[in-house]
Short mmCIF file of C-alpha atoms in Angstrom, two decimals:
data_model
loop_
_atom_site.label_atom_id
_atom_site.label_comp_id
_atom_site.label_asym_id
_atom_site.label_seq_id
_atom_site.Cartn_x
_atom_site.Cartn_y
_atom_site.Cartn_z
CA MET P 1 13.39 22.37 3.60
CA ARG P 2 14.15 19.21 5.53
CA TYR P 3 10.88 17.64 4.46
CA PHE P 4 11.35 18.09 0.78
CA LYS P 5 13.42 14.85 0.33
CA TYR P 6 10.51 12.88 1.76
CA ILE P 7 8.02 14.40 -0.61
CA LEU P 8 10.35 13.60 -3.36
CA VAL P 9 10.60 9.82 -2.11
CA GLY P 10 6.81 9.78 -1.87
CA ILE P 11 6.29 11.08 -5.45
CA VAL P 12 8.55 8.24 -6.72
CA PHE P 13 6.56 5.74 -4.72
CA GLY P 14 3.26 7.01 -5.81
CA PHE P 15 4.33 7.24 -9.42
CA THR P 16 5.71 3.66 -9.24
CA LEU P 17 2.61 2.19 -7.58
CA TYR P 18 0.36 3.92 -10.24
CA LYS P 19 2.29 2.90 -13.34
CA ALA P 20 2.77 -0.68 -12.05
CA GLU P 21 -1.04 -0.75 -11.61
CA ALA P 22 -0.56 -1.93 -8.03
CA VAL P 23 -3.33 0.73 -7.20
CA SER P 24 -5.79 -1.28 -9.30
CA TRP P 25 -8.58 -3.17 -7.69
CA PHE P 26 -8.52 -5.46 -10.77
CA ARG P 27 -4.82 -6.24 -10.16
CA ILE P 28 -5.54 -7.26 -6.58
CA PHE P 29 -8.43 -9.28 -7.75
CA GLU P 30 -6.01 -11.03 -10.17
CA MET P 31 -3.42 -11.62 -7.37
CA PHE P 32 -5.94 -13.26 -5.02
CA HIS P 33 -6.98 -15.47 -8.01
CA PHE P 34 -3.19 -16.41 -8.58
CA GLN P 35 -3.89 -15.55 -12.28
CA SER P 36 -0.89 -13.39 -12.91
CA PHE P 37 2.75 -13.11 -11.68
CA HIS P 38 2.64 -9.39 -11.81
CA MET P 39 1.89 -8.52 -8.14
CA TYR P 40 4.01 -11.43 -6.87
CA GLY P 41 6.87 -10.32 -9.11
CA ILE P 42 6.76 -6.80 -7.57
CA ILE P 43 6.61 -8.00 -3.98
CA PHE P 44 9.32 -10.89 -4.57
CA SER P 45 11.67 -8.69 -6.44
CA ALA P 46 11.40 -6.00 -3.85
CA VAL P 47 11.89 -8.30 -0.92
CA GLY P 48 14.63 -10.19 -2.67
CA LEU P 49 16.69 -7.08 -3.30
CA GLY P 50 15.69 -5.86 0.18
CA ILE P 51 17.05 -9.06 1.87
CA ILE P 52 20.38 -8.92 -0.04
CA GLY P 53 20.87 -5.24 0.49
CA ILE P 54 20.25 -5.39 4.25
CA GLN P 55 22.57 -8.36 4.73
CA ILE P 56 25.28 -6.35 2.81
CA ILE P 57 24.72 -3.16 4.98
CA LYS P 58 24.96 -5.29 8.09
CA ARG P 59 28.02 -7.36 6.99
CA PHE P 60 30.06 -4.20 5.99
CA HIS P 61 28.57 -2.02 8.85
CA TRP P 62 27.52 0.67 6.54
CA LYS P 63 26.26 3.78 8.25
CA ASN P 64 23.32 5.95 7.51
CA LEU P 65 23.26 9.84 7.02
CA GLU P 66 23.27 10.28 10.72
CA GLY P 67 26.37 8.08 11.15
CA LYS P 68 24.49 5.28 12.74
CA GLU P 69 24.69 1.60 11.74
CA LEU P 70 21.54 -0.24 10.88
CA GLU P 71 19.52 -1.59 13.78
CA ILE P 72 16.94 -4.17 13.20
CA HIS P 73 14.37 -4.02 15.93
CA ASP P 74 13.07 -7.55 16.23
CA LYS P 75 9.42 -7.72 16.52
CA ASN P 76 7.86 -9.48 19.58
CA PRO P 77 7.43 -13.18 18.82
CA THR P 78 3.78 -13.21 19.80
CA TYR P 79 1.69 -14.37 16.90
CA THR P 80 -1.94 -13.72 17.68
CA ARG P 81 -2.00 -10.10 16.69
CA TYR P 82 -0.14 -10.74 13.38
CA ILE P 83 -2.44 -13.63 12.29
CA VAL P 84 -5.75 -12.12 13.48
CA GLY P 85 -4.85 -8.41 12.61
CA GLY P 86 -3.39 -9.63 9.23
CA THR P 87 -6.56 -11.45 8.34
CA ILE P 88 -8.67 -8.50 9.03
CA PHE P 89 -6.33 -6.41 7.03
CA GLY P 90 -6.48 -8.94 4.20
CA LEU P 91 -10.25 -8.83 4.09
CA GLY P 92 -10.24 -5.16 3.52
CA TRP P 93 -7.37 -5.29 1.03
CA ALA P 94 -9.24 -7.78 -1.24
CA LEU P 95 -12.58 -5.97 -0.66
CA ALA P 96 -11.50 -2.44 -1.49
CA GLY P 97 -8.50 -3.50 -3.62
CA VAL P 98 -6.19 -0.92 -1.90
CA CYS P 99 -3.88 -0.97 0.95
CA PRO P 100 -2.73 2.29 2.81
CA GLY P 101 -0.26 3.37 0.03
CA PRO P 102 -2.58 3.14 -2.93
CA MET P 103 -5.30 4.82 -0.87
CA PHE P 104 -3.30 8.05 -0.92
CA VAL P 105 -2.13 7.57 -4.60
CA LEU P 106 -5.63 7.23 -5.76
CA MET P 107 -6.83 10.26 -3.63
CA GLY P 108 -4.15 12.27 -5.54
CA SER P 109 -5.18 10.90 -9.02
CA GLY P 110 -8.59 12.46 -8.52
CA TYR P 111 -10.75 9.81 -6.93
CA THR P 112 -11.98 12.12 -4.16
CA VAL P 113 -14.18 9.49 -2.62
CA PHE P 114 -11.09 8.20 -1.02
CA ILE P 115 -11.37 10.87 1.49
CA VAL P 116 -14.25 8.88 2.86
CA PHE P 117 -12.10 5.75 2.67
CA LEU P 118 -9.31 7.49 4.62
CA ALA P 119 -11.71 8.75 7.28
CA SER P 120 -12.93 5.21 7.64
CA ALA P 121 -9.41 3.88 7.84
CA MET P 122 -8.69 6.44 10.54
CA LEU P 123 -11.82 5.33 12.45
CA GLY P 124 -10.65 1.71 12.26
CA THR P 125 -7.27 2.66 13.63
CA PHE P 126 -9.07 4.87 16.33
CA VAL P 127 -11.38 1.83 17.38
CA TYR P 128 -8.25 -0.39 17.47
CA GLY P 129 -6.62 2.14 19.89
CA LEU P 130 -9.78 2.09 22.14
CA LEU P 131 -10.07 -1.71 22.20
CA ARG P 132 -6.20 -2.43 22.22
CA ASP P 133 -6.06 -3.46 25.96
CA ARG P 134 -8.89 -5.85 25.49
CA LEU P 135 -7.69 -7.65 22.42
CA PRO P 136 -5.45 -10.63 22.37
CA HIS P 137 -2.09 -9.86 21.05
CA MET Z 1 9.21 20.38 -25.23
CA PRO Z 2 12.63 19.23 -26.42
CA ASP Z 3 12.55 15.80 -28.16
CA PHE Z 4 14.34 13.90 -25.49
CA LEU Z 5 11.86 14.86 -22.92
CA ILE Z 6 8.99 13.83 -25.04
CA ARG Z 7 10.91 10.46 -25.54
CA ILE Z 8 11.27 10.16 -21.65
CA GLN Z 9 7.66 10.89 -21.15
CA GLU Z 10 6.71 8.13 -23.74
CA ILE Z 11 9.00 5.58 -22.05
CA LEU Z 12 7.69 6.35 -18.48
CA SER Z 13 4.05 6.33 -19.71
CA GLN Z 14 4.22 2.59 -20.72
CA PRO Z 15 2.81 0.17 -18.14
CA TRP Z 16 5.64 -0.73 -15.68
CA PRO Z 17 6.55 -4.35 -15.56
CA TRP Z 18 7.02 -6.01 -12.08
CA TYR Z 19 10.80 -6.12 -12.58
CA VAL Z 20 10.90 -2.32 -12.78
CA ALA Z 21 8.38 -1.61 -10.02
CA GLY Z 22 9.86 -4.02 -7.49
CA PRO Z 23 13.39 -2.75 -7.69
CA MET Z 24 11.95 0.86 -7.52
CA ILE Z 25 10.25 -0.12 -4.25
CA SER Z 26 13.37 -1.58 -2.93
CA LEU Z 27 15.19 1.57 -3.92
CA ILE Z 28 12.68 3.55 -1.79
CA VAL Z 29 13.29 1.30 1.21
CA PHE Z 30 17.03 1.75 0.93
CA THR Z 31 16.74 5.51 0.39
CA LEU Z 32 14.71 5.68 3.69
CA LEU Z 33 17.15 3.42 5.60
CA PHE Z 34 19.98 5.73 4.50
CA LEU Z 35 17.98 8.64 5.82
CA GLY Z 36 17.50 6.82 9.00
CA LYS Z 37 13.84 5.92 8.60
CA GLU Z 38 11.84 2.72 8.15
CA PHE Z 39 9.50 2.29 5.31
CA GLY Z 40 5.85 1.78 6.54
CA ILE Z 41 2.69 3.59 5.30
CA SER Z 42 -0.03 2.75 7.72
CA GLY Z 43 1.61 4.31 10.79
CA ASN Z 44 0.45 7.52 9.28
CA LEU Z 45 -3.11 6.57 10.23
CA ARG Z 46 -2.19 6.53 13.96
CA ALA Z 47 -0.28 9.73 13.54
CA MET Z 48 -3.34 11.39 11.87
CA CYS Z 49 -5.58 10.11 14.78
CA ALA Z 50 -3.18 11.50 17.34
CA ALA Z 51 -3.00 14.89 15.60
CA ASP Z 52 -6.72 15.09 15.74
CA GLY Z 53 -6.70 14.60 19.55
CA ALA Z 54 -7.43 10.96 19.85
CA GLY Z 55 -5.03 10.78 22.84
CA ARG Z 56 -7.92 12.10 24.91
CA PHE Z 57 -9.74 8.82 24.36
CA ALA Z 58 -7.02 6.24 24.16
CA ASP Z 59 -3.41 6.13 25.52
CA PHE Z 60 -2.38 4.41 22.34
CA PHE Z 61 -2.41 7.86 20.71
CA ASN Z 62 -0.44 9.66 23.32
CA TYR Z 63 2.94 9.62 21.64
CA ASP Z 64 5.23 12.05 19.86
CA TRP Z 65 3.42 11.85 16.48
CA GLN Z 66 5.26 14.97 15.08
CA LYS Z 67 8.28 12.70 14.87
CA GLU Z 68 6.29 11.05 12.15
CA GLY Z 69 6.27 14.28 10.17
CA TRP Z 70 8.61 12.73 7.53
CA ASN Z 71 6.15 9.86 6.92
CA LEU Z 72 3.22 12.23 6.41
CA MET Z 73 5.41 13.89 3.79
CA ILE Z 74 5.77 10.48 2.12
CA VAL Z 75 2.07 10.10 1.63
CA LEU Z 76 1.66 13.70 0.49
CA GLY Z 77 4.27 12.96 -2.13
CA ALA Z 78 2.46 9.64 -3.03
CA MET Z 79 -0.60 11.95 -3.78
CA PHE Z 80 1.37 14.12 -6.03
CA GLY Z 81 3.03 11.04 -7.62
CA GLY Z 82 -0.57 9.58 -8.33
CA TYR Z 83 -1.63 12.96 -9.77
CA ILE Z 84 1.37 13.29 -12.13
CA ALA Z 85 1.24 9.70 -13.25
CA SER Z 86 -2.54 9.70 -13.96
CA HIS Z 87 -2.47 13.15 -15.70
CA TYR Z 88 0.76 13.31 -17.50
CA PHE Z 89 1.92 9.74 -18.02
CA SER Z 90 -1.14 7.68 -18.95
CA GLY Z 91 -0.08 6.91 -22.30
CA PRO Z 92 -1.96 6.47 -25.49
CA ASP Z 93 -4.35 3.90 -24.13
CA GLY Z 94 -5.38 5.79 -21.10
CA ASN Z 95 -5.34 4.44 -17.54
CA LEU Z 96 -5.90 0.76 -17.94
CA ALA Z 97 -5.02 -2.34 -15.80
CA HIS Z 98 -3.52 -4.95 -18.02
CA VAL Z 99 -4.88 -7.94 -16.31
CA SER Z 100 -4.83 -11.48 -17.80
CA GLN Z 101 -7.49 -12.98 -19.99
CA SER Z 102 -8.40 -15.45 -17.16
CA THR Z 103 -8.93 -12.63 -14.86
CA VAL Z 104 -11.31 -11.02 -17.34
CA GLU Z 105 -13.20 -14.34 -17.42
CA SER Z 106 -13.34 -14.52 -13.69
CA LEU Z 107 -14.65 -10.93 -13.50
CA GLN Z 108 -17.33 -11.72 -16.00
CA LYS Z 109 -18.38 -14.88 -14.38
CA LEU Z 110 -18.81 -12.91 -11.10
CA GLY Z 111 -20.87 -10.38 -12.82
CA VAL Z 112 -18.46 -7.38 -12.89
CA ASP Z 113 -19.59 -5.41 -15.96
CA ASN Z 114 -17.75 -3.12 -18.29
CA VAL Z 115 -14.70 -5.34 -18.55
CA ALA Z 116 -13.07 -6.82 -21.75
CA TYR Z 117 -9.70 -8.17 -22.41
CA GLN Z 118 -7.05 -5.25 -22.84
CA ALA Z 119 -9.77 -2.77 -21.95
CA VAL Z 120 -10.03 -3.18 -18.17
CA PRO Z 121 -10.11 0.38 -16.55
CA LEU Z 122 -7.50 0.96 -13.83
CA VAL Z 123 -9.98 1.43 -11.26
CA PRO Z 124 -13.60 0.04 -11.02
CA ASP Z 125 -16.67 2.26 -11.37
CA PHE Z 126 -17.72 1.71 -7.75
CA TYR Z 127 -14.98 4.18 -6.71
CA SER Z 128 -17.29 7.18 -7.04
CA TRP Z 129 -19.36 9.33 -4.67
CA GLU Z 130 -22.55 7.98 -6.23
CA SER Z 131 -21.66 4.38 -5.33
CA LEU Z 132 -21.73 5.45 -1.57
CA PHE Z 133 -25.45 5.46 -1.92
CA THR Z 134 -25.39 1.72 -2.88
CA ALA Z 135 -25.05 -1.07 -0.37
CA ARG Z 136 -22.11 -2.57 -2.26
CA GLY Z 137 -20.35 0.74 -2.67
CA LEU Z 138 -20.79 1.69 0.77
CA LEU Z 139 -19.41 -1.65 2.00
CA ILE Z 140 -16.34 -1.45 -0.16
CA ILE Z 141 -15.53 2.24 0.66
CA VAL Z 142 -16.54 2.47 4.20
CA GLY Z 143 -16.19 -1.17 5.35
CA GLY Z 144 -13.03 -1.71 3.42
CA GLY Z 145 -11.39 1.43 4.88
CA PHE Z 146 -12.45 0.34 8.44
CA LEU Z 147 -10.99 -3.16 7.98
CA ILE Z 148 -7.68 -1.89 6.65
CA GLY Z 149 -7.39 0.80 9.36
CA PHE Z 150 -8.12 -1.55 12.15
CA GLY Z 151 -6.38 -4.69 10.71
CA ALA Z 152 -3.14 -2.63 9.96
CA ARG Z 153 -2.83 -1.34 13.43
CA TYR Z 154 -3.77 -4.73 15.06
CA ALA Z 155 -1.22 -6.46 12.96
CA GLY Z 156 1.40 -3.68 13.62
CA GLY Z 157 1.86 -2.81 9.83
CA CYS Z 158 0.48 -3.10 6.41
CA THR Z 159 1.75 -4.18 2.96
CA SER Z 160 4.82 -1.78 3.11
CA GLY Z 161 5.67 -2.34 6.82
CA HIS Z 162 5.36 -6.16 6.82
CA ALA Z 163 5.34 -7.54 3.29
CA ILE Z 164 8.15 -5.21 2.09
CA SER Z 165 10.16 -3.86 5.13
CA GLY Z 166 9.51 -6.81 7.57
CA LEU Z 167 10.24 -9.67 5.10
CA SER Z 168 13.40 -7.78 3.86
CA GLU Z 169 14.62 -7.86 7.47
CA LEU Z 170 13.70 -11.54 7.75
CA GLN Z 171 11.20 -10.94 10.55
CA VAL Z 172 9.08 -14.01 11.21
CA PRO Z 173 6.27 -11.89 12.78
CA SER Z 174 5.96 -10.18 9.46
CA LEU Z 175 5.83 -13.41 7.56
CA VAL Z 176 2.83 -14.51 9.91
CA ALA Z 177 1.16 -11.22 9.15
CA VAL Z 178 1.52 -11.69 5.33
CA ILE Z 179 0.07 -15.15 5.73
CA GLY Z 180 -2.84 -13.39 7.53
CA PHE Z 181 -3.12 -10.87 4.77
CA PHE Z 182 -3.68 -13.76 2.22
CA ILE Z 183 -6.03 -15.75 4.53
CA GLY Z 184 -8.23 -12.68 4.76
CA GLY Z 185 -7.81 -11.89 1.11
CA LEU Z 186 -8.79 -15.34 -0.08
CA ILE Z 187 -11.82 -15.59 2.33
CA MET Z 188 -12.92 -12.22 0.82
CA THR Z 189 -12.27 -13.28 -2.81
CA TYR Z 190 -13.85 -16.80 -2.64
CA VAL Z 191 -16.47 -16.65 0.08
CA VAL Z 192 -17.73 -12.98 0.14
CA PHE Z 193 -17.41 -11.79 -3.50
CA PRO Z 194 -19.84 -14.41 -4.84
CA LEU Z 195 -22.36 -13.08 -2.42
CA LEU Z 196 -21.50 -9.43 -3.07
CA PHE Z 197 -21.36 -9.23 -6.91
#
C-alpha cells in the first residue's frame, strides 16, 4: 500500500502534537501572552534543525527516494497576501486555539464538534477561492 | 503486556518537552522531503473543497487534487495519532495542559473558569456540541474555522507550511506570513478576548 507510509507519518505527527500539548487552546493562549518558552521552543528547534538539514542536503546534493535533488520553489515576493492572509489566519488561530494540524488531531481524539470546525474551515477556503481574483495579493 | 512495553508506554505518556517535539516535527519534514513531498497541512482544505466539486464555482479548485492523496493520508494519520495519544498515552494525570502559573492568572483575570495551576485541562470546555448554542462557542468554532480556512489559503499556507517548512527553507514571504500570524493572534488576544470572555 503506497499510502501506508503517509498514514504512519501522520500518526507520528498527531501523536507529537498531542503529547507536546500543541493542540491545546491554553498553550496557544500562553504563547500569545509570551508566558512560556514551550511553543516557541517547539517552533524554533524544528526550524533550526530544518534550516541546518536543508543546507546540508543542498550542499551535498543528496537525492530523495525518487532520485531527485531538492528543489526549493521560491515563493513570489509579493507581500500583501502574506501579511493580510497571515493576519486573518492569526485571528482564527488565537480565537479557536487550533491551526489546521491540531484540528484533525482533536477530531481524532474524540472532540467530534471539530467536524463543524472543519466544515467551516472548508467554507473559508471555498470563499477565498471565489474571491481570489478580487483580492489584493 | 511485557514489562518493557509498559515502560515504553510510561515514558511516552509523560508530557513531551519542546526539545523532543521540535526535533520530531523536523524529522517529519525530512521524512517527507525524502519521499519527495513538502510538509503543509492546510493544502488539504483546498483538496477537500475540490473533491466536493468546488471547481464548478471557482477555477481555483480546478486542479489535480488527487495528487494530494498522500497529504490527505497525513491528516488521516494525525487523527489516529490523536486518538492513540489521548486514549492510551494520557499518563496518570489525564490529559492536561501544563501551562505556567502566570498563564493561569491571566486566564482567571479574563474570567475563564475551571482552571487552577497544574490542573488546566488540555482542551477548554467550549469545545463541545452544546457550546455551539452559545454566542461565544459559535464564534470560536464556526468563526475560528472560517478565519483559519480563509486566512491559510490567502496567505498560501498555515503554521506547518510557512512557520515550519517555509522558514526552514529561508523563504522571506513565509517570515512575512508568520509575522502576520502574530499580528492577528495578538489582536485577538489583547483586543477581542477582553470583550469575548
